[in-house]
Amino acid sequence: MQFIAFIGFTTLVAAISYFKTRKTTEETSDDYFLGGRSLTGIVIAGSLLLTNLSTEQIVGLNGQAYEQGLLVMAWETLAAVTMVVIAIFLLPRYLKGGIATIPQFLETRYDKTTKAIVSGLFLSGYVTIFLPVVLYTGASAINTMFDIPQVFGISEGAALWLTVTSIGIIGSVYAVFGGLKAVAISDSINAIGLIIGGLMIPYFGLNYIGEGNLMLGLDTLANTHPDKFDSTGAEDSYVPVSTLFTGMILVNLFYWGTNQAIIQRALGAKNLVEGQKGLVYGAFLKILGPLILVLPGIIAFHIFNGNLEKSDLAYASLVSEVLPKPLVGFFAAVLFGAILSSFNSALNSCVTLFGIDIYQEYINKKASEKQVVKAGKSFGVLLAILSIVVAPFIANAGSVFEYLQEINGTYSIPILTIVVVGYTTKFVPAIAAKIGLISGVTLYSISQFFIKPIYGDLYPHFLHIMAILFLTNTIIMLIIGKFIPRKDPYVLHYSKEVDITPWKLLKPMSIVVCVIVLSIYILFAK
């Protein structure tokens, strides 16, 4: 019964995605990479939610909540504020320039070499860090819920390889052969299922604790573990409260504002109004994030008495324990959709980066639109294979979510630095961007992989290090711009690709988002 529900819902999503995109052309780069610049606010919001809320979030963040409680909600709640900032300041500039990738802006602002370096950083980060983590966490969750090793009579290692490969192949079909529109539509459908399914887990979990009484379960949980419901973290926690004002802001700005896999949804908007709606609608959805990504981890801690072998097993174990068996198949299908979403979205972005920024620029400058799309697809297949091979080796990485966030700093802060400096200054030259990228990657790597192991717990939190290096690299670039300015000031020209008239309700809706987030922190501060 569970497998029937799983196969049924998964097939339904695929069928709807095919029906909605069967007449979509892939003749041009805009058609394939940006969905023909036709995405609406609701589609963008749903796609943003699913691209973000994959198993590295659901499994990893609930694993952190299992250990330390509500304080890890900062990754979700602060993201809502960040999305509002991006809707107001960054998105209008992106759409005005008519770009399809962030590196395209860097080419016009700096030069082609800068664009190539950033594209390379994005691609290397996706294939060695993000894509394998998504595959590994997704496979682990599916294996736990369906007990794949027992069902097929194989070892846990063999089951991991089997599930990783299956997810990788299916995700590749969506991303490589369907383009952004197929990805976005499947995301939107799965978003509905994820919200429903995600809210079911804490509902049944609290009922389980309260023996059928939801409020009694919540009261028992809060009174038994009051330390788990503190929104502020100590300096030795996963998210010290001080980091909310340093690196946490920067990580969110990079992720939601410059990460190609995320911002590509907004770049595909039919106009600025729909793009801003998508980001703000997505911000409201992120406010609900702790109910899906944090509360289940705390519930799991109570039910299993903190005795699970690994914290990253908390979510899947809770699902298996509290969810009625007939619903396990449906929820596994929803989770599978979330896994596919993050995987195929990142893979689609890799295809975009390679096709537009590398193949067309350096390999075949005379390539037709069809050739660019074809080259991107071939590259996507290669990346999918590499990610499948790497994924199972992440099993011994410790806390997957913390590993992902910390290792991402290697390239996220340098890229964010040159984007921010690029948009806020007119005379900083291309050489400053190159030096900023090199110094950013080098200094962060030395800090986290050589100096930190020496000092251990005495060393500053990696989010503080990110803030320090962001300021350092910004100052370096500004000094270079002072002494070696570019000859002509940078001017952002309107490409007329889309209408950039802003959304009339943007500011009041943004204020509502910020007030809600602040209220949540005040309510749970201890």
Coordinates of C-alpha atoms in Angstrom, one line a residue:
M1 CA 0.0 0.0 0.0
Q2 CA 2.8 2.4 0.9
F3 CA 4.6 1.7 -2.4
I4 CA 1.4 2.2 -4.4
A5 CA 0.7 5.6 -2.8
F6 CA 4.4 6.5 -3.4
I7 CA 4.4 5.5 -7.1
G8 CA 0.9 7.0 -7.7
F9 CA 1.7 10.5 -6.4
T10 CA 5.1 10.6 -8.1
T11 CA 3.6 9.5 -11.4
L12 CA 0.8 12.2 -11.0
V13 CA 3.4 15.0 -10.6
A14 CA 5.4 13.7 -13.6
A15 CA 2.2 13.5 -15.8
I16 CA 1.1 17.0 -14.9
S17 CA 4.5 18.4 -15.5
Y18 CA 4.6 16.8 -18.9
F19 CA 1.1 18.0 -19.8
K20 CA 1.9 21.6 -18.9
T21 CA 5.2 21.7 -20.8
R22 CA 4.6 19.4 -23.8
K23 CA 4.1 22.4 -26.1
T24 CA 7.0 24.4 -24.6
T25 CA 9.8 25.1 -27.1
E26 CA 13.4 24.6 -26.3
E27 CA 14.7 26.3 -29.3
T28 CA 16.3 29.3 -27.5
S29 CA 18.3 29.8 -24.3
D30 CA 15.5 31.8 -22.7
D31 CA 12.9 29.1 -23.4
Y32 CA 15.1 26.3 -21.9
F33 CA 17.0 28.1 -19.2
L34 CA 14.4 30.7 -18.0
G35 CA 11.1 29.0 -18.9
G36 CA 10.6 31.6 -21.6
R37 CA 10.5 34.3 -19.0
S38 CA 6.9 33.4 -18.3
L39 CA 6.9 32.4 -14.6
T40 CA 4.3 33.9 -12.3
G41 CA 4.5 34.8 -8.6
I42 CA 2.8 31.7 -7.3
V43 CA 4.9 29.4 -9.5
I44 CA 8.1 31.2 -8.4
A45 CA 7.2 31.0 -4.7
G46 CA 6.4 27.3 -5.0
S47 CA 9.6 26.6 -6.9
L48 CA 11.7 28.6 -4.4
L49 CA 10.2 26.6 -1.5
L50 CA 10.8 23.2 -3.0
T51 CA 14.3 24.1 -4.3
N52 CA 15.2 25.2 -0.8
L53 CA 13.3 22.6 1.3
S54 CA 14.9 19.4 0.2
T55 CA 16.3 16.7 2.5
E56 CA 19.5 18.6 3.3
Q57 CA 17.1 21.0 5.0
I58 CA 14.4 18.7 6.3
V59 CA 16.8 16.0 7.5
G60 CA 19.7 18.2 8.4
L61 CA 17.9 21.1 10.2
N62 CA 15.6 18.8 12.1
G63 CA 18.8 16.9 13.1
Q64 CA 20.2 20.1 14.5
A65 CA 16.9 20.9 16.3
Y66 CA 17.0 17.4 17.8
E67 CA 20.2 18.3 19.4
Q68 CA 19.8 22.0 20.2
G69 CA 16.2 23.0 19.7
L70 CA 14.4 26.1 18.4
L71 CA 17.5 28.3 18.0
V72 CA 18.3 26.7 14.6
M73 CA 15.1 28.3 13.2
A74 CA 17.3 31.3 12.3
W75 CA 18.2 29.6 9.0
E76 CA 14.4 29.9 8.1
T77 CA 13.1 33.0 9.8
L78 CA 15.9 35.3 8.8
A79 CA 15.6 34.0 5.2
A80 CA 12.2 35.6 5.0
V81 CA 13.6 39.1 5.8
T82 CA 16.5 38.5 3.3
M83 CA 14.0 37.6 0.5
V84 CA 12.2 40.9 1.1
V85 CA 15.5 42.8 0.8
I86 CA 16.3 41.0 -2.5
A87 CA 12.9 41.8 -3.9
I88 CA 13.4 45.5 -3.1
F89 CA 17.0 46.0 -4.1
L90 CA 18.6 43.2 -6.1
L91 CA 15.8 41.7 -8.3
P92 CA 15.0 45.1 -10.1
R93 CA 18.6 45.4 -11.1
Y94 CA 18.8 41.8 -12.3
L95 CA 15.7 42.1 -14.5
K96 CA 16.7 45.5 -15.7
G97 CA 19.9 44.1 -17.0
G98 CA 18.1 41.1 -18.6
I99 CA 20.6 38.6 -17.3
A100 CA 20.0 34.8 -17.3
T101 CA 22.9 34.0 -14.9
I102 CA 24.7 36.0 -12.1
P103 CA 28.0 35.6 -14.0
Q104 CA 26.5 37.4 -16.9
F105 CA 26.2 40.5 -14.8
L106 CA 29.8 40.0 -13.6
E107 CA 31.0 40.1 -17.2
T108 CA 29.3 43.4 -17.9
R109 CA 30.4 44.9 -14.6
Y110 CA 34.0 43.5 -14.6
D111 CA 35.1 41.2 -17.5
K112 CA 34.9 37.8 -19.0
T113 CA 37.6 36.3 -16.9
T114 CA 35.7 37.2 -13.7
K115 CA 32.6 35.6 -15.1
A116 CA 34.5 32.4 -16.0
I117 CA 36.0 32.2 -12.5
V118 CA 32.6 32.6 -10.8
S119 CA 30.9 30.1 -13.1
G120 CA 33.7 27.6 -12.2
L121 CA 33.2 28.2 -8.5
F122 CA 29.5 27.7 -8.8
L123 CA 29.9 24.5 -10.8
S124 CA 32.6 23.0 -8.5
G125 CA 30.5 23.8 -5.5
Y126 CA 27.4 22.2 -6.9
V127 CA 29.1 19.0 -8.0
T128 CA 31.3 18.4 -5.0
I129 CA 29.1 19.8 -2.2
F130 CA 25.5 20.6 -2.9
L131 CA 24.3 17.9 -5.3
P132 CA 25.9 15.0 -3.5
V133 CA 24.5 16.2 -0.1
V134 CA 21.0 16.3 -1.6
L135 CA 21.3 12.8 -3.0
Y136 CA 22.8 11.4 0.2
T137 CA 20.3 12.9 2.7
G138 CA 17.4 12.0 0.3
A139 CA 18.5 8.5 0.0
S140 CA 19.0 8.1 3.7
A141 CA 15.5 9.3 4.4
I142 CA 13.9 7.1 1.8
N143 CA 15.9 4.1 3.0
T144 CA 14.8 4.7 6.6
M145 CA 11.1 5.2 5.9
F146 CA 10.8 2.2 3.6
D147 CA 13.5 0.1 5.3
I148 CA 15.0 -0.6 1.9
P149 CA 17.8 -2.8 3.1
Q150 CA 15.2 -5.2 4.7
V151 CA 12.9 -5.1 1.7
F152 CA 15.5 -6.0 -0.8
G153 CA 17.7 -8.1 1.5
I154 CA 20.8 -6.0 0.9
S155 CA 23.3 -4.1 3.1
E156 CA 22.8 -0.5 4.1
G157 CA 25.7 0.5 1.9
A158 CA 24.2 -1.2 -1.1
A159 CA 20.8 0.3 -0.4
L160 CA 22.4 3.8 -0.2
W161 CA 24.0 3.3 -3.7
L162 CA 20.7 2.0 -5.1
T163 CA 18.6 4.9 -3.9
V164 CA 21.2 7.5 -4.7
T165 CA 21.4 6.3 -8.3
S166 CA 17.6 6.1 -8.7
I167 CA 17.1 9.7 -7.4
G168 CA 19.9 10.9 -9.6
I169 CA 18.5 9.4 -12.7
I170 CA 15.0 10.6 -12.2
G171 CA 16.1 14.1 -11.2
S172 CA 18.3 14.3 -14.3
V173 CA 15.4 13.6 -16.6
Y174 CA 13.5 16.5 -15.2
A175 CA 16.4 19.0 -15.2
V176 CA 18.3 18.0 -18.3
F177 CA 15.4 17.2 -20.7
G178 CA 12.6 19.4 -19.3
G179 CA 14.3 22.7 -18.7
L180 CA 13.4 25.3 -16.0
K181 CA 9.7 25.3 -16.8
A182 CA 9.3 21.6 -16.2
V183 CA 11.3 21.9 -13.0
A184 CA 9.3 24.9 -11.7
I185 CA 5.9 23.3 -12.4
S186 CA 6.8 20.0 -10.7
D187 CA 8.1 22.1 -7.8
S188 CA 4.8 24.0 -7.5
I189 CA 2.8 20.8 -7.3
N190 CA 5.2 19.2 -4.8
A191 CA 5.1 22.4 -2.8
I192 CA 1.5 21.8 -2.0
G193 CA 2.2 18.3 -1.0
L194 CA 5.2 19.3 1.1
I195 CA 3.3 21.9 3.1
I196 CA 0.4 19.4 3.8
G197 CA 2.8 16.5 4.4
G198 CA 5.3 18.6 6.4
L199 CA 2.6 19.9 8.7
M200 CA 1.2 16.4 9.2
I201 CA 4.4 15.2 10.9
P202 CA 4.3 17.6 13.9
Y203 CA 0.5 17.2 14.1
F204 CA 0.8 13.4 14.5
G205 CA 3.9 13.7 16.6
L206 CA 2.2 16.0 19.1
N207 CA -0.9 13.7 19.1
Y208 CA 1.5 10.8 19.8
I209 CA 3.0 12.6 22.8
G210 CA -0.4 13.8 24.1
E211 CA -2.0 10.3 23.5
G212 CA -4.5 11.8 21.1
N213 CA -4.6 15.3 22.5
L214 CA -2.7 17.8 20.3
M215 CA -2.5 20.6 22.9
L216 CA -1.6 18.3 25.7
G217 CA 1.2 17.0 23.5
L218 CA 2.5 20.5 22.9
D219 CA 2.2 21.4 26.6
T220 CA 4.1 18.3 27.6
L221 CA 6.8 18.9 25.1
A222 CA 7.3 22.6 26.1
N223 CA 7.2 21.8 29.9
T224 CA 9.5 18.8 29.6
H225 CA 12.1 20.5 27.4
P226 CA 11.9 24.3 28.0
D227 CA 15.5 24.7 27.0
K228 CA 14.6 23.5 23.5
F229 CA 12.2 26.4 23.0
D230 CA 14.7 29.3 23.3
S231 CA 15.2 31.3 20.1
T232 CA 18.6 32.7 21.3
G233 CA 21.7 30.5 21.1
A234 CA 24.8 30.7 23.3
E235 CA 28.2 31.2 21.6
D236 CA 29.0 27.5 21.6
S237 CA 25.7 26.6 19.9
Y238 CA 25.0 25.8 16.3
V239 CA 23.6 29.3 15.8
P240 CA 24.8 31.9 18.4
V241 CA 22.4 34.8 18.6
S242 CA 25.3 37.2 17.7
T243 CA 25.6 35.5 14.3
L244 CA 22.2 36.8 13.3
F245 CA 23.8 40.2 12.8
T246 CA 27.0 39.0 11.1
G247 CA 27.5 35.9 8.9
M248 CA 23.9 34.7 9.0
I249 CA 22.7 37.8 7.0
L250 CA 25.5 37.3 4.5
V251 CA 24.8 33.6 4.0
N252 CA 21.1 34.3 3.3
L253 CA 22.0 37.2 0.9
F254 CA 24.2 34.9 -1.0
Y255 CA 21.8 31.9 -1.0
W256 CA 18.6 33.8 -2.0
G257 CA 20.2 36.6 -4.0
T258 CA 23.2 35.3 -5.9
N259 CA 22.9 31.5 -5.8
Q260 CA 22.1 30.6 -9.4
A261 CA 19.9 27.6 -8.4
I262 CA 17.7 29.9 -6.4
I263 CA 17.6 33.2 -8.1
Q264 CA 17.1 31.6 -11.5
R265 CA 13.4 31.2 -10.6
A266 CA 13.0 35.0 -10.1
L267 CA 15.1 35.7 -13.3
G268 CA 12.5 33.7 -15.2
A269 CA 9.6 36.0 -14.0
K270 CA 7.4 37.4 -16.8
N271 CA 7.9 40.9 -15.2
L272 CA 9.2 42.6 -12.1
V273 CA 5.8 42.5 -10.4
E274 CA 5.6 38.7 -10.6
G275 CA 9.2 38.3 -9.5
Q276 CA 8.7 40.4 -6.4
K277 CA 5.4 38.7 -5.7
G278 CA 7.2 35.3 -5.9
L279 CA 9.9 36.4 -3.4
V280 CA 7.5 37.9 -0.9
Y281 CA 5.1 34.9 -1.1
G282 CA 8.1 32.7 -0.6
A283 CA 9.0 34.8 2.4
F284 CA 5.7 34.1 4.1
L285 CA 6.2 30.4 3.4
K286 CA 9.6 30.6 5.0
I287 CA 8.0 31.9 8.2
L288 CA 6.2 28.6 8.4
G289 CA 9.5 26.8 8.0
P290 CA 10.1 26.1 11.7
L291 CA 6.9 24.0 11.9
I292 CA 8.3 21.7 9.2
L293 CA 12.0 22.0 9.7
V294 CA 12.5 22.5 13.5
L295 CA 9.5 21.3 15.6
P296 CA 9.7 17.7 14.4
G297 CA 13.3 17.5 15.5
I298 CA 12.3 18.5 19.0
I299 CA 9.4 16.1 19.0
A300 CA 11.8 13.3 17.9
F301 CA 14.1 14.2 20.8
H302 CA 11.2 13.7 23.3
I303 CA 9.9 10.5 21.7
F304 CA 13.3 8.8 21.4
N305 CA 14.7 10.2 24.6
G306 CA 17.7 11.6 22.8
N307 CA 19.0 8.1 22.2
L308 CA 19.1 8.0 18.4
E309 CA 22.5 6.9 17.0
K310 CA 22.7 9.9 14.7
S311 CA 20.8 13.2 14.9
D312 CA 20.3 13.2 11.2
L313 CA 18.1 10.1 11.6
A314 CA 15.6 12.0 13.7
Y315 CA 13.2 13.1 11.0
A316 CA 12.9 9.8 9.1
S317 CA 12.6 7.9 12.4
L318 CA 9.8 10.2 13.6
V319 CA 7.9 9.8 10.3
S320 CA 8.1 6.0 10.6
E321 CA 7.0 6.1 14.3
V322 CA 4.1 8.5 14.3
L323 CA 2.7 8.7 10.7
P324 CA -0.2 6.3 10.0
K325 CA 1.0 3.6 7.7
P326 CA -1.3 4.4 4.8
L327 CA 0.1 7.9 4.7
V328 CA 3.8 6.9 4.8
G329 CA 3.7 6.3 1.0
F330 CA 2.2 9.6 0.2
F331 CA 4.6 11.5 2.5
A332 CA 7.6 9.6 1.0
A333 CA 6.4 10.7 -2.4
V334 CA 6.2 14.3 -1.2
L335 CA 9.7 14.0 0.3
F336 CA 10.9 12.4 -2.9
G337 CA 9.6 15.4 -4.8
A338 CA 11.5 17.7 -2.5
I339 CA 14.6 15.7 -3.1
L340 CA 14.2 15.9 -6.8
S341 CA 13.4 19.6 -6.6
S342 CA 16.7 20.6 -5.1
F343 CA 18.7 18.1 -7.2
N344 CA 17.1 19.0 -10.5
S345 CA 17.0 22.7 -9.8
A346 CA 20.7 22.8 -9.0
L347 CA 21.5 20.6 -12.0
N348 CA 19.4 22.9 -14.3
S349 CA 21.4 25.8 -13.0
C350 CA 24.7 24.0 -13.8
V351 CA 23.4 23.3 -17.3
T352 CA 22.6 27.0 -17.6
L353 CA 26.0 28.2 -16.3
F354 CA 27.9 25.8 -18.6
G355 CA 25.8 26.4 -21.7
I356 CA 25.8 30.2 -21.6
D357 CA 28.9 31.2 -19.6
I358 CA 31.4 28.6 -20.7
Y359 CA 30.4 26.7 -23.8
Q360 CA 29.1 29.6 -25.8
E361 CA 31.8 31.9 -24.5
Y362 CA 35.0 29.8 -24.7
I363 CA 34.3 26.5 -26.5
N364 CA 32.1 27.4 -29.5
K365 CA 31.5 31.2 -29.9
K366 CA 29.6 30.6 -33.1
A367 CA 27.2 28.1 -31.5
S368 CA 23.5 28.4 -32.4
E369 CA 20.9 28.5 -29.7
K370 CA 20.1 24.8 -30.3
Q371 CA 23.8 23.9 -29.9
V372 CA 24.1 25.8 -26.6
V373 CA 21.1 23.9 -25.2
K374 CA 22.4 20.6 -26.4
A375 CA 25.8 21.2 -24.9
G376 CA 24.3 22.2 -21.6
K377 CA 22.2 19.0 -21.6
S378 CA 25.3 16.8 -22.2
F379 CA 27.2 18.6 -19.4
G380 CA 24.2 18.0 -17.1
V381 CA 24.3 14.3 -17.7
L382 CA 28.0 14.3 -16.8
L383 CA 27.4 16.2 -13.6
A384 CA 24.6 13.9 -12.5
I385 CA 26.9 10.9 -12.9
L386 CA 29.7 12.6 -10.9
S387 CA 27.2 13.6 -8.1
I388 CA 25.8 10.0 -7.9
V389 CA 29.4 8.7 -7.5
V390 CA 30.3 11.2 -4.8
A391 CA 27.1 11.1 -2.7
P392 CA 27.5 7.9 -0.8
F393 CA 30.9 9.0 0.6
I394 CA 29.2 11.8 2.6
A395 CA 27.9 9.2 5.1
N396 CA 30.7 10.0 7.6
A397 CA 30.5 13.8 7.4
G398 CA 28.9 14.3 10.8
S399 CA 26.1 16.9 10.9
V400 CA 25.2 17.2 7.3
F401 CA 23.5 20.6 7.5
E402 CA 26.4 22.2 9.4
Y403 CA 28.9 20.6 7.0
L404 CA 27.0 22.0 4.0
Q405 CA 26.7 25.5 5.5
E406 CA 30.3 25.7 6.6
I407 CA 31.9 24.3 3.4
N408 CA 29.7 26.6 1.2
G409 CA 31.6 29.6 2.7
T410 CA 34.5 28.7 0.5
Y411 CA 32.9 30.3 -2.5
S412 CA 29.7 32.0 -1.2
I413 CA 31.3 34.9 0.5
P414 CA 33.8 35.8 -2.2
I415 CA 31.0 35.7 -4.8
L416 CA 28.6 37.8 -2.7
T417 CA 31.4 40.3 -2.1
I418 CA 32.1 41.1 -5.7
V419 CA 28.3 41.2 -6.6
V420 CA 27.6 43.7 -3.8
V421 CA 30.6 45.8 -4.6
G422 CA 29.7 45.6 -8.3
Y423 CA 26.3 47.0 -7.8
T424 CA 27.1 49.6 -5.2
T425 CA 30.2 51.2 -6.8
K426 CA 31.0 52.5 -10.3
F427 CA 34.8 52.6 -10.5
V428 CA 36.1 49.4 -8.8
P429 CA 38.0 47.6 -11.7
A430 CA 38.0 44.0 -12.8
I431 CA 41.4 43.3 -11.2
A432 CA 39.8 44.0 -7.8
A433 CA 37.1 41.4 -8.4
K434 CA 39.7 38.8 -9.3
I435 CA 41.8 39.5 -6.3
G436 CA 38.7 39.5 -4.1
L437 CA 37.7 36.1 -5.4
I438 CA 41.2 34.6 -4.9
S439 CA 41.7 36.2 -1.5
G440 CA 38.2 35.2 -0.3
V441 CA 38.6 31.5 -1.3
T442 CA 42.1 31.3 0.0
L443 CA 41.6 33.1 3.4
Y444 CA 38.4 31.2 4.2
S445 CA 40.1 27.8 3.3
I446 CA 43.1 28.6 5.5
S447 CA 40.8 29.8 8.3
Q448 CA 38.5 26.8 8.4
F449 CA 40.7 23.9 7.3
F450 CA 44.1 24.8 8.8
I451 CA 43.7 27.3 11.7
K452 CA 40.4 26.1 13.1
P453 CA 41.5 22.5 13.8
I454 CA 44.4 23.9 15.9
Y455 CA 42.2 26.1 18.2
G456 CA 39.0 23.9 18.1
D457 CA 36.1 25.3 20.2
L458 CA 38.1 28.4 21.0
Y459 CA 38.0 29.5 17.4
P460 CA 35.2 32.0 16.3
H461 CA 32.0 30.5 14.8
F462 CA 32.3 30.1 11.0
L463 CA 29.5 32.6 10.5
H464 CA 31.6 35.3 12.3
I465 CA 34.6 34.3 10.1
M466 CA 32.4 34.9 7.0
A467 CA 31.5 38.4 8.2
I468 CA 35.1 39.2 8.9
L469 CA 36.3 38.0 5.5
F470 CA 33.4 39.8 3.7
L471 CA 34.5 43.1 5.3
T472 CA 38.2 42.3 4.6
N473 CA 37.6 41.5 0.9
T474 CA 35.3 44.5 0.5
I475 CA 38.0 46.8 1.9
I476 CA 40.6 45.3 -0.4
M477 CA 38.4 45.8 -3.4
L478 CA 37.6 49.4 -2.5
I479 CA 41.3 50.2 -1.9
I480 CA 42.2 48.9 -5.3
G481 CA 39.3 50.9 -6.8
K482 CA 40.7 54.0 -5.1
F483 CA 44.2 53.7 -6.6
I484 CA 43.4 51.8 -9.8
P485 CA 39.9 52.9 -10.8
R486 CA 38.3 51.8 -14.1
K487 CA 38.4 54.5 -16.8
D488 CA 34.7 54.8 -17.3
P489 CA 32.0 54.5 -14.6
Y490 CA 29.8 51.4 -14.7
V491 CA 26.2 52.1 -15.9
L492 CA 23.5 49.5 -15.7
H493 CA 21.6 49.7 -19.0
Y494 CA 17.9 48.6 -19.4
S495 CA 17.7 45.6 -21.7
K496 CA 13.9 45.8 -22.1
E497 CA 13.7 42.0 -21.8
V498 CA 10.9 42.4 -19.2
D499 CA 8.7 45.1 -17.7
I500 CA 10.4 46.4 -14.5
T501 CA 7.5 48.3 -13.1
P502 CA 7.5 47.5 -9.3
W503 CA 4.7 45.8 -7.4
K504 CA 2.6 48.4 -5.6
L505 CA 2.1 46.2 -2.5
L506 CA 5.8 45.4 -2.1
K507 CA 6.6 47.7 0.8
P508 CA 3.6 47.1 3.0
M509 CA 3.9 43.3 2.5
S510 CA 7.6 43.5 3.3
I511 CA 6.9 45.3 6.5
V512 CA 4.4 42.6 7.6
V513 CA 7.0 39.9 7.0
C514 CA 9.6 41.7 9.1
V515 CA 7.2 42.4 11.9
I516 CA 6.1 38.7 12.1
V517 CA 9.8 37.5 12.2
L518 CA 10.7 40.0 14.9
S519 CA 7.6 38.9 17.0
I520 CA 8.6 35.3 16.8
Y521 CA 12.0 36.0 18.2
I522 CA 10.7 38.2 21.0
L523 CA 8.0 35.5 21.9
F524 CA 10.6 32.7 22.3
A525 CA 13.5 34.7 23.7
K526 CA 14.7 33.6 27.1

